[in-house]
Amino acid sequence: MGKEIGITVKKSEDFSEWYTQTVIKSELADYAPVKGLIVLRPDGYSIWESLKSSLDTKFAATGHRNGFLPSLIPESLLAKEKDHFAGFNPEVFWVTKSGDSELGDRLALRPTSETLAYTLFSKWIRSWRDLPLKINFWNTALRAEIKATKPFLRTSEFLWQEGHTVHMNMEEAEKEVTDILSLYKKTVEEELAIPVITGKKSEKEKFVGAVYTLTMESLMPDGKALQMGTSHFLGQNFSKPFDVKYADKENVESYAWQTSWGVSWRLIGGMIMVHGDDKGLVLPPRVAPIQVIIIPIYYSDEDKEKIQKISQEIEEKLRESKIRVQVDNREQLTPGFKFNDWEMKGIPLRIEIGPKDLEKNKVTFARRHNRQKDDQEIVGLVDRVISELDKIHEDMFADAKKILDDKTVEVNNYDDFKTELEKGRLIKAPICDNPKCEEEIKEETSADVRVITENSSDTSSKCIKCSNQSVIRPLFARGY
RNA sequence: GGGAGCGUGGUCUAGCUUGGUAUGAUUCUGCGUUUGGGACGCAGAGAUCGCGUGUUCGAAUCACGCCGCUCCCA
């Protein structure tokens, strides 16, 4: 008995079902009453807040400020940049009525805010003294997902941040795009312990309306790549239709150079997939809503009093050192149940305190990520908890990095390409500069160019599709 | 775009073929005993059987329509 309480499938056997159960049962999120929408519960939101605060600190340090935009965009605005509109139109939710009366201009529930923000930018920017303009918005975007929805990965409304900047020249804008990508990479690696590969998107996969898109990608355990964040160099593609102009020092008007970039709660989905196991969630310590859970164990009233007292003392000390800690004092549950419960919820470090430990002036550490247990002296405990949490983070990152490295392979022909793809690999393969080849590969294998890394030019191989001389060696995979 | 499955207390589920307002477990509440890897006893709570229409004396069950959810493949 009891086995049905936790996750009922193995991660390696039914990944999709495992993912859904883990999200719901660990109480990160739940389904909303509308298809394709989810509700973030406090544990899920807490992770998002950690990411938000980490990003906000970095944004502020690089001169960005936060603002807020409305969620409705008139159709006339959204349609101003043609490619952009064509790209987003199929998944736009339209508001056509207020009460019973039809609206004149349909209103879009923002799928992204470029058009709205840039209308404002053209009002705000007059001279070179107004630049650079660096603004970020924490909000949600709505993109209708009719089929194949999945919590955090593919939902019709998602939490994200979208940054928008305006610069005097191309160099500065391009530097911004690169800086943001490395800021993203740092955040994902240092907060979520997820290794990523950075580079450029292909022409085919770039953001509609951008000159080029930088991306960071990671590989999930089911062999699909997940785009974890993007940073777009927009050039003057938007400043022209939206009239974002400034007067330079010689009072000559020119169009500004722009960027936009974003990460979403998809990062949480990636974190669940990369680190989770058959027992459920495994949380990276730095974003865990609870980092340390203390389980008091006792048999007699006498023990109970003693152990609750020491548990509380340890809790207070840890809390003084800014560790997110909680004592599980639920009396109706046995320690065994609590162990399983907190493991399903992914709490990185569990401290068990019972009579046997106290006799030795010790407590027991149980680590979630590798399930190792050992004794620890109570003296100096706080310092050891702090270093243990750091070590857990490093371990988790190293494990994930090893898997990513092991699963990244190079091939030189189409047959090997297909074989490796079936094994769920991230594949480095040479292709020519004919966009048709990329397209046909996608049609035939459903794998696409995920990222073109730096130094990936390769003119000495043959395109895996047409056998003509290759140009680059990008990374391919099936994507989410 | 194509296909499959499902909808019954909070959760999982029996019943549906062969119509008679619902089975069991878990959860929840109270009391007591318990507590080192998913404890137990007793008492109690909790369901317009996804929605609508029809057939019928009577519908979870039959018919038709609708809605929703999940999964798989392109």
Coordinates of C-alpha atoms (C1' of nucleotides) in Angstrom, one line a residue:
Chain A
M1 CA 0.0 0.0 0.0
G2 CA 1.0 3.6 -0.3
K3 CA 2.8 3.4 -3.5
E4 CA -0.1 5.1 -5.3
I5 CA 0.2 8.3 -3.2
G6 CA 3.4 9.5 -5.0
I7 CA 4.3 9.6 -8.7
T8 CA 2.9 6.5 -10.2
V9 CA 5.1 6.3 -13.3
K10 CA 8.8 6.2 -13.9
K11 CA 10.5 9.2 -15.6
S12 CA 12.3 6.9 -18.0
E13 CA 9.2 4.9 -19.0
D14 CA 6.4 7.5 -19.5
F15 CA 8.1 10.9 -19.5
S16 CA 5.0 12.9 -20.4
E17 CA 2.8 11.4 -17.7
W18 CA 5.7 11.7 -15.2
Y19 CA 6.0 15.4 -16.0
T20 CA 2.3 16.2 -15.6
Q21 CA 2.1 14.2 -12.4
T22 CA 5.2 15.9 -10.9
V23 CA 3.9 19.4 -11.7
I24 CA 0.4 18.7 -10.2
K25 CA 1.4 16.5 -7.2
S26 CA 4.3 18.7 -6.1
E27 CA 1.8 21.5 -6.0
L28 CA 3.7 23.9 -8.3
A29 CA 0.7 24.4 -10.5
D30 CA -2.8 23.1 -11.3
Y31 CA -5.0 23.2 -14.4
A32 CA -7.2 26.2 -14.8
P33 CA -10.9 25.8 -15.9
V34 CA -9.9 26.9 -19.4
K35 CA -8.0 24.7 -21.8
G36 CA -4.4 25.5 -22.1
L37 CA -4.2 27.7 -19.0
I38 CA -2.6 26.8 -15.7
V39 CA -2.7 28.3 -12.2
L40 CA 0.6 28.8 -10.4
R41 CA 0.4 27.8 -6.8
P42 CA 2.5 29.3 -4.0
D43 CA 5.4 26.9 -4.4
G44 CA 5.5 27.5 -8.2
Y45 CA 5.1 31.2 -7.8
S46 CA 7.9 31.3 -5.2
I47 CA 10.3 29.8 -7.7
W48 CA 9.3 32.4 -10.3
E49 CA 9.8 35.1 -7.7
S50 CA 13.3 33.9 -7.1
L51 CA 14.1 34.0 -10.8
K52 CA 12.5 37.4 -11.0
S53 CA 14.5 38.8 -8.2
S54 CA 17.8 37.4 -9.5
L55 CA 17.1 38.8 -13.0
D56 CA 15.9 42.2 -11.6
T57 CA 19.1 42.6 -9.7
K58 CA 21.1 42.0 -12.9
F59 CA 18.8 44.2 -15.0
A60 CA 19.1 47.0 -12.6
A61 CA 22.9 46.7 -12.4
T62 CA 23.1 47.1 -16.2
G63 CA 20.8 50.2 -16.3
H64 CA 17.4 48.7 -17.0
R65 CA 14.3 49.9 -15.3
N66 CA 10.9 48.1 -15.0
G67 CA 7.6 49.4 -16.4
F68 CA 4.1 48.1 -17.0
L69 CA 2.1 47.9 -20.2
P70 CA -1.6 47.3 -20.7
S71 CA -2.6 43.9 -22.1
L72 CA -4.8 45.1 -25.0
I73 CA -3.3 46.1 -28.3
P74 CA -5.4 47.6 -31.1
E75 CA -5.2 45.6 -34.3
S76 CA -4.0 48.6 -36.3
L77 CA -0.9 48.7 -34.1
L78 CA -0.2 45.0 -34.1
A79 CA -0.4 45.0 -37.9
K80 CA 2.1 47.8 -38.5
E81 CA 5.1 45.5 -39.0
K82 CA 3.9 43.0 -41.6
D83 CA 6.1 39.9 -40.9
H84 CA 5.6 40.3 -37.2
F85 CA 1.8 40.4 -37.6
A86 CA 1.8 37.4 -40.0
G87 CA 3.8 35.4 -37.6
F88 CA 1.7 36.0 -34.5
N89 CA -1.8 36.4 -36.0
P90 CA -2.7 32.7 -36.0
E91 CA -2.4 32.5 -32.2
V92 CA -3.8 35.9 -31.2
F93 CA -6.9 36.1 -28.9
W94 CA -9.1 38.9 -30.1
V95 CA -11.4 41.0 -28.0
T96 CA -14.2 42.1 -30.3
K97 CA -16.9 43.3 -27.9
S98 CA -17.4 45.4 -24.8
G99 CA -20.6 44.2 -23.2
D100 CA -23.0 43.7 -26.1
S101 CA -21.6 46.4 -28.4
E102 CA -19.0 45.6 -31.1
L103 CA -15.7 47.3 -30.9
G104 CA -14.6 49.4 -33.9
D105 CA -10.9 48.3 -33.9
R106 CA -10.4 44.7 -32.6
L107 CA -8.2 44.5 -29.6
A108 CA -5.5 41.8 -29.3
L109 CA -4.6 40.3 -26.0
R110 CA -0.9 40.9 -26.3
P111 CA 1.0 38.0 -27.8
T112 CA 4.1 40.2 -27.2
S113 CA 4.5 44.0 -26.8
E114 CA 6.9 45.3 -29.4
T115 CA 4.3 47.2 -31.3
L116 CA 2.7 48.7 -28.2
A117 CA 6.0 49.6 -26.6
Y118 CA 7.5 51.1 -29.7
T119 CA 4.5 53.4 -30.3
L120 CA 5.3 54.8 -26.9
F121 CA 9.0 54.9 -27.6
S122 CA 8.5 57.1 -30.6
K123 CA 6.7 59.6 -28.3
W124 CA 9.4 59.5 -25.6
I125 CA 12.5 59.7 -27.7
R126 CA 13.4 63.0 -29.2
S127 CA 17.2 63.4 -29.0
W128 CA 20.4 61.4 -28.4
R129 CA 20.1 62.5 -24.8
D130 CA 17.1 60.2 -24.4
L131 CA 19.2 57.2 -25.4
P132 CA 19.8 54.5 -24.6
L133 CA 16.4 53.6 -23.4
K134 CA 16.3 50.3 -21.5
I135 CA 13.1 49.1 -20.1
N136 CA 11.7 45.8 -19.0
F137 CA 8.2 44.5 -18.4
W138 CA 7.1 41.7 -16.1
N139 CA 3.8 40.5 -17.4
T140 CA 2.0 37.8 -19.2
A141 CA 1.7 37.1 -22.9
L142 CA -1.2 35.3 -24.5
R143 CA -0.8 33.0 -27.5
A144 CA -3.6 30.6 -28.3
E145 CA -2.4 27.0 -28.1
I146 CA -5.2 24.9 -29.5
K147 CA -3.5 21.5 -29.2
A148 CA -0.6 19.9 -27.3
T149 CA -0.6 22.1 -24.2
K150 CA 1.7 21.3 -21.3
P151 CA 2.1 23.1 -18.0
F152 CA 4.9 25.7 -18.2
L153 CA 6.1 24.6 -21.6
R154 CA 3.1 25.3 -23.8
T155 CA 0.3 27.3 -22.3
S156 CA -2.0 29.9 -23.8
E157 CA -1.0 32.4 -21.2
F158 CA 2.5 32.5 -19.7
L159 CA 4.4 34.6 -17.2
W160 CA 7.5 36.2 -18.6
Q161 CA 9.6 39.3 -18.8
E162 CA 10.2 41.2 -22.0
G163 CA 13.0 43.7 -22.2
H164 CA 13.1 46.4 -24.9
T165 CA 16.0 48.7 -25.5
V166 CA 16.7 51.5 -27.9
H167 CA 20.2 52.6 -29.0
M168 CA 21.9 55.2 -31.1
N169 CA 23.9 52.8 -33.1
M170 CA 24.1 49.3 -34.2
E171 CA 27.2 48.4 -32.2
E172 CA 25.6 49.4 -28.9
A173 CA 22.4 47.5 -29.7
E174 CA 24.3 44.4 -30.7
K175 CA 26.3 44.5 -27.5
E176 CA 23.1 44.7 -25.6
V177 CA 21.8 41.6 -27.3
T178 CA 24.9 39.7 -26.4
D179 CA 25.1 41.0 -22.8
I180 CA 21.6 40.0 -22.1
L181 CA 22.1 36.5 -23.4
S182 CA 25.1 36.0 -21.1
L183 CA 23.1 37.5 -18.2
Y184 CA 20.4 34.9 -19.0
K185 CA 22.9 32.1 -19.2
K186 CA 24.4 33.0 -15.9
T187 CA 21.0 33.1 -14.2
V188 CA 19.9 29.8 -15.6
E189 CA 23.2 28.1 -14.6
E190 CA 23.6 29.7 -11.2
E191 CA 19.9 29.6 -10.1
L192 CA 18.5 26.6 -11.8
A193 CA 21.6 24.5 -12.3
I194 CA 20.7 23.9 -15.9
P195 CA 23.6 24.0 -18.5
V196 CA 22.8 25.7 -21.7
I197 CA 24.3 26.1 -25.2
T198 CA 24.2 29.6 -26.6
G199 CA 24.4 30.9 -30.1
K200 CA 22.3 32.2 -33.0
K201 CA 19.0 31.0 -34.4
S202 CA 18.9 30.2 -38.1
E203 CA 17.1 32.6 -40.5
K204 CA 14.2 30.2 -40.5
E205 CA 13.8 30.0 -36.7
K206 CA 14.5 33.6 -35.7
F207 CA 12.0 35.8 -34.1
V208 CA 9.6 37.3 -36.7
G209 CA 10.7 40.8 -37.4
A210 CA 14.2 40.5 -36.0
V211 CA 17.4 40.9 -37.9
Y212 CA 18.8 37.9 -35.9
T213 CA 17.9 36.1 -32.7
L214 CA 20.4 34.8 -30.1
T215 CA 19.2 31.8 -28.1
M216 CA 20.1 29.5 -25.2
E217 CA 19.0 25.9 -25.6
S218 CA 19.1 22.9 -23.3
L219 CA 18.4 19.3 -23.9
M220 CA 15.6 17.5 -22.0
P221 CA 15.8 13.9 -20.8
D222 CA 13.3 12.8 -23.5
G223 CA 15.7 14.0 -26.2
K224 CA 13.9 17.2 -27.1
A225 CA 15.6 20.6 -27.0
L226 CA 14.1 23.4 -25.0
Q227 CA 14.6 27.0 -25.9
M228 CA 15.2 28.6 -22.5
G229 CA 15.5 32.3 -23.6
T230 CA 16.0 34.5 -26.5
S231 CA 17.6 37.9 -27.2
H232 CA 16.7 39.6 -30.5
F233 CA 18.6 42.2 -32.5
L234 CA 15.8 44.1 -34.2
G235 CA 18.0 46.5 -36.2
Q236 CA 15.8 49.2 -37.5
N237 CA 13.1 46.9 -38.6
F238 CA 10.7 48.3 -36.0
S239 CA 12.1 51.8 -35.6
K240 CA 11.1 52.6 -39.2
P241 CA 7.5 51.6 -39.2
F242 CA 7.0 52.9 -35.6
D243 CA 9.0 56.0 -36.2
V244 CA 11.4 55.6 -33.4
K245 CA 13.8 58.5 -34.3
Y246 CA 16.3 60.7 -32.5
A247 CA 18.2 63.8 -33.3
D248 CA 22.0 63.3 -33.0
K249 CA 24.5 65.9 -31.8
E250 CA 24.5 67.6 -35.2
N251 CA 20.7 67.7 -35.0
V252 CA 20.3 65.1 -37.8
E253 CA 17.4 62.8 -37.3
S254 CA 18.0 59.0 -37.7
Y255 CA 16.2 55.8 -36.9
A256 CA 17.2 54.1 -33.7
W257 CA 18.5 50.6 -33.2
Q258 CA 16.5 48.3 -31.1
T259 CA 16.6 45.0 -29.1
S260 CA 14.0 42.9 -27.4
W261 CA 14.5 39.8 -25.2
G262 CA 12.7 37.5 -22.8
V263 CA 12.5 34.5 -20.6
S264 CA 9.4 32.9 -19.4
W265 CA 8.2 30.3 -16.8
R266 CA 9.3 27.8 -19.3
L267 CA 12.5 27.9 -17.3
I268 CA 10.5 26.2 -14.5
G269 CA 9.4 23.5 -16.9
G270 CA 13.0 23.0 -17.9
M271 CA 14.1 22.8 -14.3
I272 CA 11.5 20.1 -13.5
M273 CA 12.5 18.0 -16.5
V274 CA 16.2 18.2 -16.1
H275 CA 16.4 17.5 -12.4
G276 CA 13.3 15.6 -11.4
D277 CA 13.4 11.8 -10.8
D278 CA 11.0 8.9 -10.1
K279 CA 10.2 10.3 -6.6
G280 CA 9.1 13.7 -8.1
L281 CA 10.6 17.1 -8.0
V282 CA 14.3 17.9 -7.3
L283 CA 14.7 21.6 -6.6
P284 CA 17.9 23.5 -7.1
P285 CA 18.7 25.0 -3.7
R286 CA 18.8 28.6 -4.8
V287 CA 15.3 28.8 -6.0
A288 CA 13.7 26.2 -3.6
P289 CA 10.8 27.8 -1.7
I290 CA 12.0 25.7 1.2
Q291 CA 15.7 24.8 1.2
V292 CA 15.8 22.9 4.4
I293 CA 13.0 20.8 6.0
I294 CA 13.5 19.7 9.6
I295 CA 11.8 16.5 10.6
P296 CA 11.5 15.9 14.4
I297 CA 11.3 12.3 15.4
Y298 CA 10.3 11.1 18.9
Y299 CA 8.7 8.3 20.9
S300 CA 8.0 9.7 24.3
D301 CA 6.6 13.0 25.6
E302 CA 9.9 13.6 27.2
D303 CA 11.8 13.2 23.8
K304 CA 9.1 15.1 22.1
E305 CA 9.7 18.2 24.2
K306 CA 13.5 18.0 23.9
I307 CA 13.4 17.4 20.2
Q308 CA 10.9 20.1 19.4
K309 CA 13.0 22.5 21.3
I310 CA 16.2 21.7 19.5
S311 CA 14.4 21.6 16.2
Q312 CA 13.1 25.1 16.8
E313 CA 16.5 26.4 17.9
I314 CA 18.1 25.0 14.7
E315 CA 15.3 26.5 12.6
E316 CA 15.9 29.9 14.2
K317 CA 19.6 29.8 13.7
L318 CA 19.3 28.8 10.0
R319 CA 16.7 31.5 9.5
E320 CA 19.0 34.1 10.9
S321 CA 21.4 33.1 8.2
K322 CA 18.7 33.7 5.6
I323 CA 18.1 30.1 4.9
R324 CA 14.6 29.2 3.9
V325 CA 13.8 26.5 6.5
Q326 CA 10.7 24.9 8.0
V327 CA 10.0 22.4 10.8
D328 CA 7.5 19.8 9.9
N329 CA 5.5 19.6 13.1
R330 CA 2.5 17.8 11.7
E331 CA 1.6 15.4 14.5
Q332 CA -0.8 13.2 12.6
L333 CA 1.9 12.0 10.1
T334 CA 4.8 9.6 10.6
P335 CA 8.3 10.5 9.7
G336 CA 8.3 8.0 6.9
F337 CA 5.3 9.8 5.3
K338 CA 7.0 13.1 5.7
F339 CA 10.2 11.9 4.1
N340 CA 8.3 10.8 1.0
D341 CA 6.1 13.9 1.0
W342 CA 9.0 16.4 1.0
E343 CA 11.0 14.3 -1.5
M344 CA 8.1 14.5 -3.9
K345 CA 8.2 18.3 -3.4
G346 CA 11.9 18.3 -4.1
I347 CA 13.2 20.0 -0.9
P348 CA 17.0 19.9 -1.4
L349 CA 18.1 19.2 2.2
R350 CA 16.3 17.3 5.0
I351 CA 17.5 17.4 8.6
E352 CA 16.2 14.5 10.7
I353 CA 16.4 15.0 14.5
G354 CA 15.6 12.0 16.7
P355 CA 16.7 10.6 20.1
K356 CA 19.5 8.5 18.5
D357 CA 21.0 11.7 16.9
L358 CA 20.7 13.7 20.1
E359 CA 22.6 11.1 22.1
K360 CA 25.5 11.8 19.9
N361 CA 24.9 15.6 19.7
K362 CA 24.2 15.1 16.0
V363 CA 21.5 15.4 13.4
T364 CA 21.0 13.5 10.1
F365 CA 21.3 15.1 6.7
A366 CA 19.4 13.6 3.8
R367 CA 20.1 15.1 0.4
R368 CA 17.4 15.1 -2.2
H369 CA 19.4 15.0 -5.4
N370 CA 21.5 11.9 -4.6
R371 CA 19.5 10.6 -1.7
Q372 CA 22.6 10.3 0.5
K373 CA 22.3 10.4 4.3
D374 CA 24.9 11.0 7.0
D375 CA 25.5 12.3 10.5
Q376 CA 26.4 15.9 11.2
E377 CA 27.6 17.5 14.5
I378 CA 25.1 20.1 15.8
V379 CA 28.1 22.4 16.6
G380 CA 28.7 24.5 13.5
L381 CA 25.6 23.3 11.8
V382 CA 24.7 26.5 10.1
D383 CA 27.9 26.8 8.2
R384 CA 27.7 23.2 7.1
V385 CA 24.1 23.7 5.9
I386 CA 25.2 26.7 3.8
S387 CA 28.1 24.9 2.2
E388 CA 26.0 21.8 1.7
L389 CA 23.4 23.8 -0.2
D390 CA 26.1 25.2 -2.4
K391 CA 27.5 21.7 -3.0
I392 CA 24.1 20.4 -3.9
H393 CA 23.8 23.1 -6.5
E394 CA 27.3 22.3 -7.9
D395 CA 26.5 18.6 -8.0
M396 CA 23.2 19.1 -9.8
F397 CA 24.8 21.3 -12.3
A398 CA 27.7 19.0 -12.9
D399 CA 25.3 16.0 -13.4
A400 CA 23.2 17.9 -15.8
K401 CA 26.3 19.1 -17.7
K402 CA 27.6 15.7 -18.0
I403 CA 24.4 14.4 -19.5
L404 CA 24.2 17.3 -21.9
D405 CA 27.8 16.8 -23.0
D406 CA 27.3 13.0 -23.4
K407 CA 24.2 13.6 -25.5
T408 CA 25.8 16.1 -27.8
V409 CA 27.3 14.3 -30.8
E410 CA 28.7 15.1 -34.2
V411 CA 27.7 13.4 -37.4
N412 CA 28.6 13.8 -41.1
N413 CA 25.9 12.1 -43.0
Y414 CA 22.1 11.9 -43.0
D415 CA 21.8 8.3 -42.0
D416 CA 23.8 8.8 -38.8
F417 CA 21.9 12.0 -38.3
K418 CA 18.6 10.1 -38.2
T419 CA 20.0 7.3 -36.0
E420 CA 21.3 9.7 -33.4
L421 CA 18.1 11.7 -33.5
E422 CA 16.1 8.6 -32.5
K423 CA 18.4 8.3 -29.5
G424 CA 17.4 11.8 -28.5
R425 CA 20.7 13.5 -29.2
L426 CA 21.7 17.1 -29.8
I427 CA 23.4 16.7 -33.1
K428 CA 26.1 18.8 -34.7
A429 CA 25.9 18.3 -38.4
P430 CA 27.2 20.3 -41.4
I431 CA 24.7 22.0 -43.8
C432 CA 25.0 24.2 -46.8
D433 CA 23.6 27.7 -47.2
N434 CA 20.5 26.6 -49.1
P435 CA 17.5 27.2 -46.8
K436 CA 15.7 24.4 -48.6
C437 CA 17.9 21.8 -47.0
E438 CA 17.1 23.0 -43.5
E439 CA 13.5 23.0 -44.4
E440 CA 13.5 19.5 -45.8
I441 CA 15.4 18.1 -42.9
K442 CA 12.7 19.5 -40.6
E443 CA 9.9 18.1 -42.8
E444 CA 11.5 14.6 -42.9
T445 CA 12.8 14.3 -39.4
S446 CA 10.9 17.1 -37.5
A447 CA 14.3 18.2 -36.2
D448 CA 15.3 21.8 -36.7
V449 CA 18.3 24.0 -36.2
R450 CA 18.3 24.8 -32.5
V451 CA 21.3 26.9 -32.3
I452 CA 24.3 28.0 -34.3
T453 CA 27.2 28.2 -31.8
E454 CA 30.2 30.5 -32.2
N455 CA 33.0 29.2 -34.3
S456 CA 30.7 26.7 -36.0
S457 CA 31.6 27.7 -39.6
D458 CA 32.7 24.6 -41.5
T459 CA 33.5 24.9 -45.2
S460 CA 35.3 21.6 -45.6
S461 CA 32.4 19.2 -45.1
K462 CA 29.4 18.1 -47.1
C463 CA 25.8 19.2 -46.4
I464 CA 24.1 16.1 -44.9
K465 CA 21.1 16.8 -47.1
C466 CA 22.3 17.7 -50.5
S467 CA 26.1 16.8 -50.3
N468 CA 27.2 20.2 -51.5
Q469 CA 29.9 22.1 -49.7
S470 CA 28.8 22.9 -46.2
V471 CA 28.9 26.4 -44.6
I472 CA 28.1 25.8 -41.0
R473 CA 27.8 23.1 -38.4
P474 CA 24.8 24.0 -36.3
L475 CA 23.1 21.9 -33.5
F476 CA 20.0 20.1 -34.5
A477 CA 17.3 18.5 -32.3
R478 CA 13.6 18.0 -32.1
G479 CA 12.2 20.9 -30.1
Y480 CA 9.4 21.6 -27.6
Chain B
rG1 C1' -3.4 18.8 -39.4
rG2 C1' -4.3 13.3 -38.1
rG3 C1' -5.5 9.5 -34.3
rA4 C1' -6.6 7.3 -29.4
rG5 C1' -8.6 7.5 -24.6
rC6 C1' -11.3 9.6 -20.7
rG7 C1' -15.3 12.5 -17.6
rU8 C1' -19.0 9.1 -10.9
rG9 C1' -17.6 12.6 -3.1
rG10 C1' -11.2 16.7 -2.7
rU11 C1' -8.3 12.3 -5.3
rC12 C1' -8.4 7.3 -7.5
rU13 C1' -12.3 4.1 -8.6
rA14 C1' -16.9 -0.1 -9.0
rG15 C1' -21.4 -0.1 -11.3
rC16 C1' -23.1 0.9 -17.5
rU17 C1' -23.5 -4.7 -21.8
rU18 C1' -28.9 -6.7 -19.2
rG19 C1' -32.4 1.0 -16.5
rG20 C1' -34.8 0.9 -10.0
rU21 C1' -30.4 8.0 -7.3
rA22 C1' -24.3 4.7 -6.1
rU23 C1' -19.2 0.4 -4.5
rG24 C1' -14.5 0.4 -2.4
rA25 C1' -10.0 2.9 -1.1
rU26 C1' -7.7 7.2 0.0
rU27 C1' -8.4 12.2 1.7
rC28 C1' -10.8 15.4 5.3
rU29 C1' -12.9 16.4 10.8
rG30 C1' -12.9 14.7 16.1
rC31 C1' -11.0 11.5 20.1
rG32 C1' -7.4 8.0 21.6
rU33 C1' -3.0 5.0 20.7
rU34 C1' 1.3 5.9 17.4
rU35 C1' 6.0 8.1 15.1
rG36 C1' 14.1 6.4 12.5
rG37 C1' 11.2 5.2 5.0
rG38 C1' 4.2 6.1 3.1
rA39 C1' 0.9 3.7 11.3
rC40 C1' -3.9 2.1 13.5
rG41 C1' -8.8 1.9 16.1
rC42 C1' -13.6 4.2 16.8
rA43 C1' -17.0 7.9 15.3
rG44 C1' -18.3 11.5 11.5
rA45 C1' -18.3 14.5 6.9
rG46 C1' -18.2 14.6 1.8
rA47 C1' -21.8 13.0 -5.0
rU48 C1' -27.0 17.9 -8.7
rC49 C1' -22.9 10.5 -11.7
rG50 C1' -19.4 16.8 -17.2
rC51 C1' -23.8 19.6 -19.6
rG52 C1' -28.5 19.5 -22.4
rU53 C1' -32.5 17.2 -24.9
rG54 C1' -35.1 12.8 -25.7
rU55 C1' -37.1 7.6 -24.6
rU56 C1' -39.3 5.6 -20.0
rC57 C1' -43.6 5.0 -14.3
rG58 C1' -38.2 5.5 -13.4
rA59 C1' -31.7 7.2 -16.5
rA60 C1' -24.9 7.1 -13.9
rU61 C1' -26.8 3.2 -17.1
rC62 C1' -30.3 3.6 -23.5
rA63 C1' -30.3 7.5 -28.0
rC64 C1' -28.9 12.2 -30.0
rG65 C1' -26.3 16.7 -29.5
rC66 C1' -22.8 19.7 -26.9
rC67 C1' -18.7 20.8 -23.6
rG68 C1' -14.2 19.7 -21.3
rC69 C1' -9.6 17.1 -20.2
rU70 C1' -5.3 13.9 -21.2
rC71 C1' -2.1 11.2 -24.4
rC72 C1' 0.3 9.8 -29.1
rC73 C1' 1.8 10.9 -34.3
rA74 C1' 2.9 14.9 -38.3

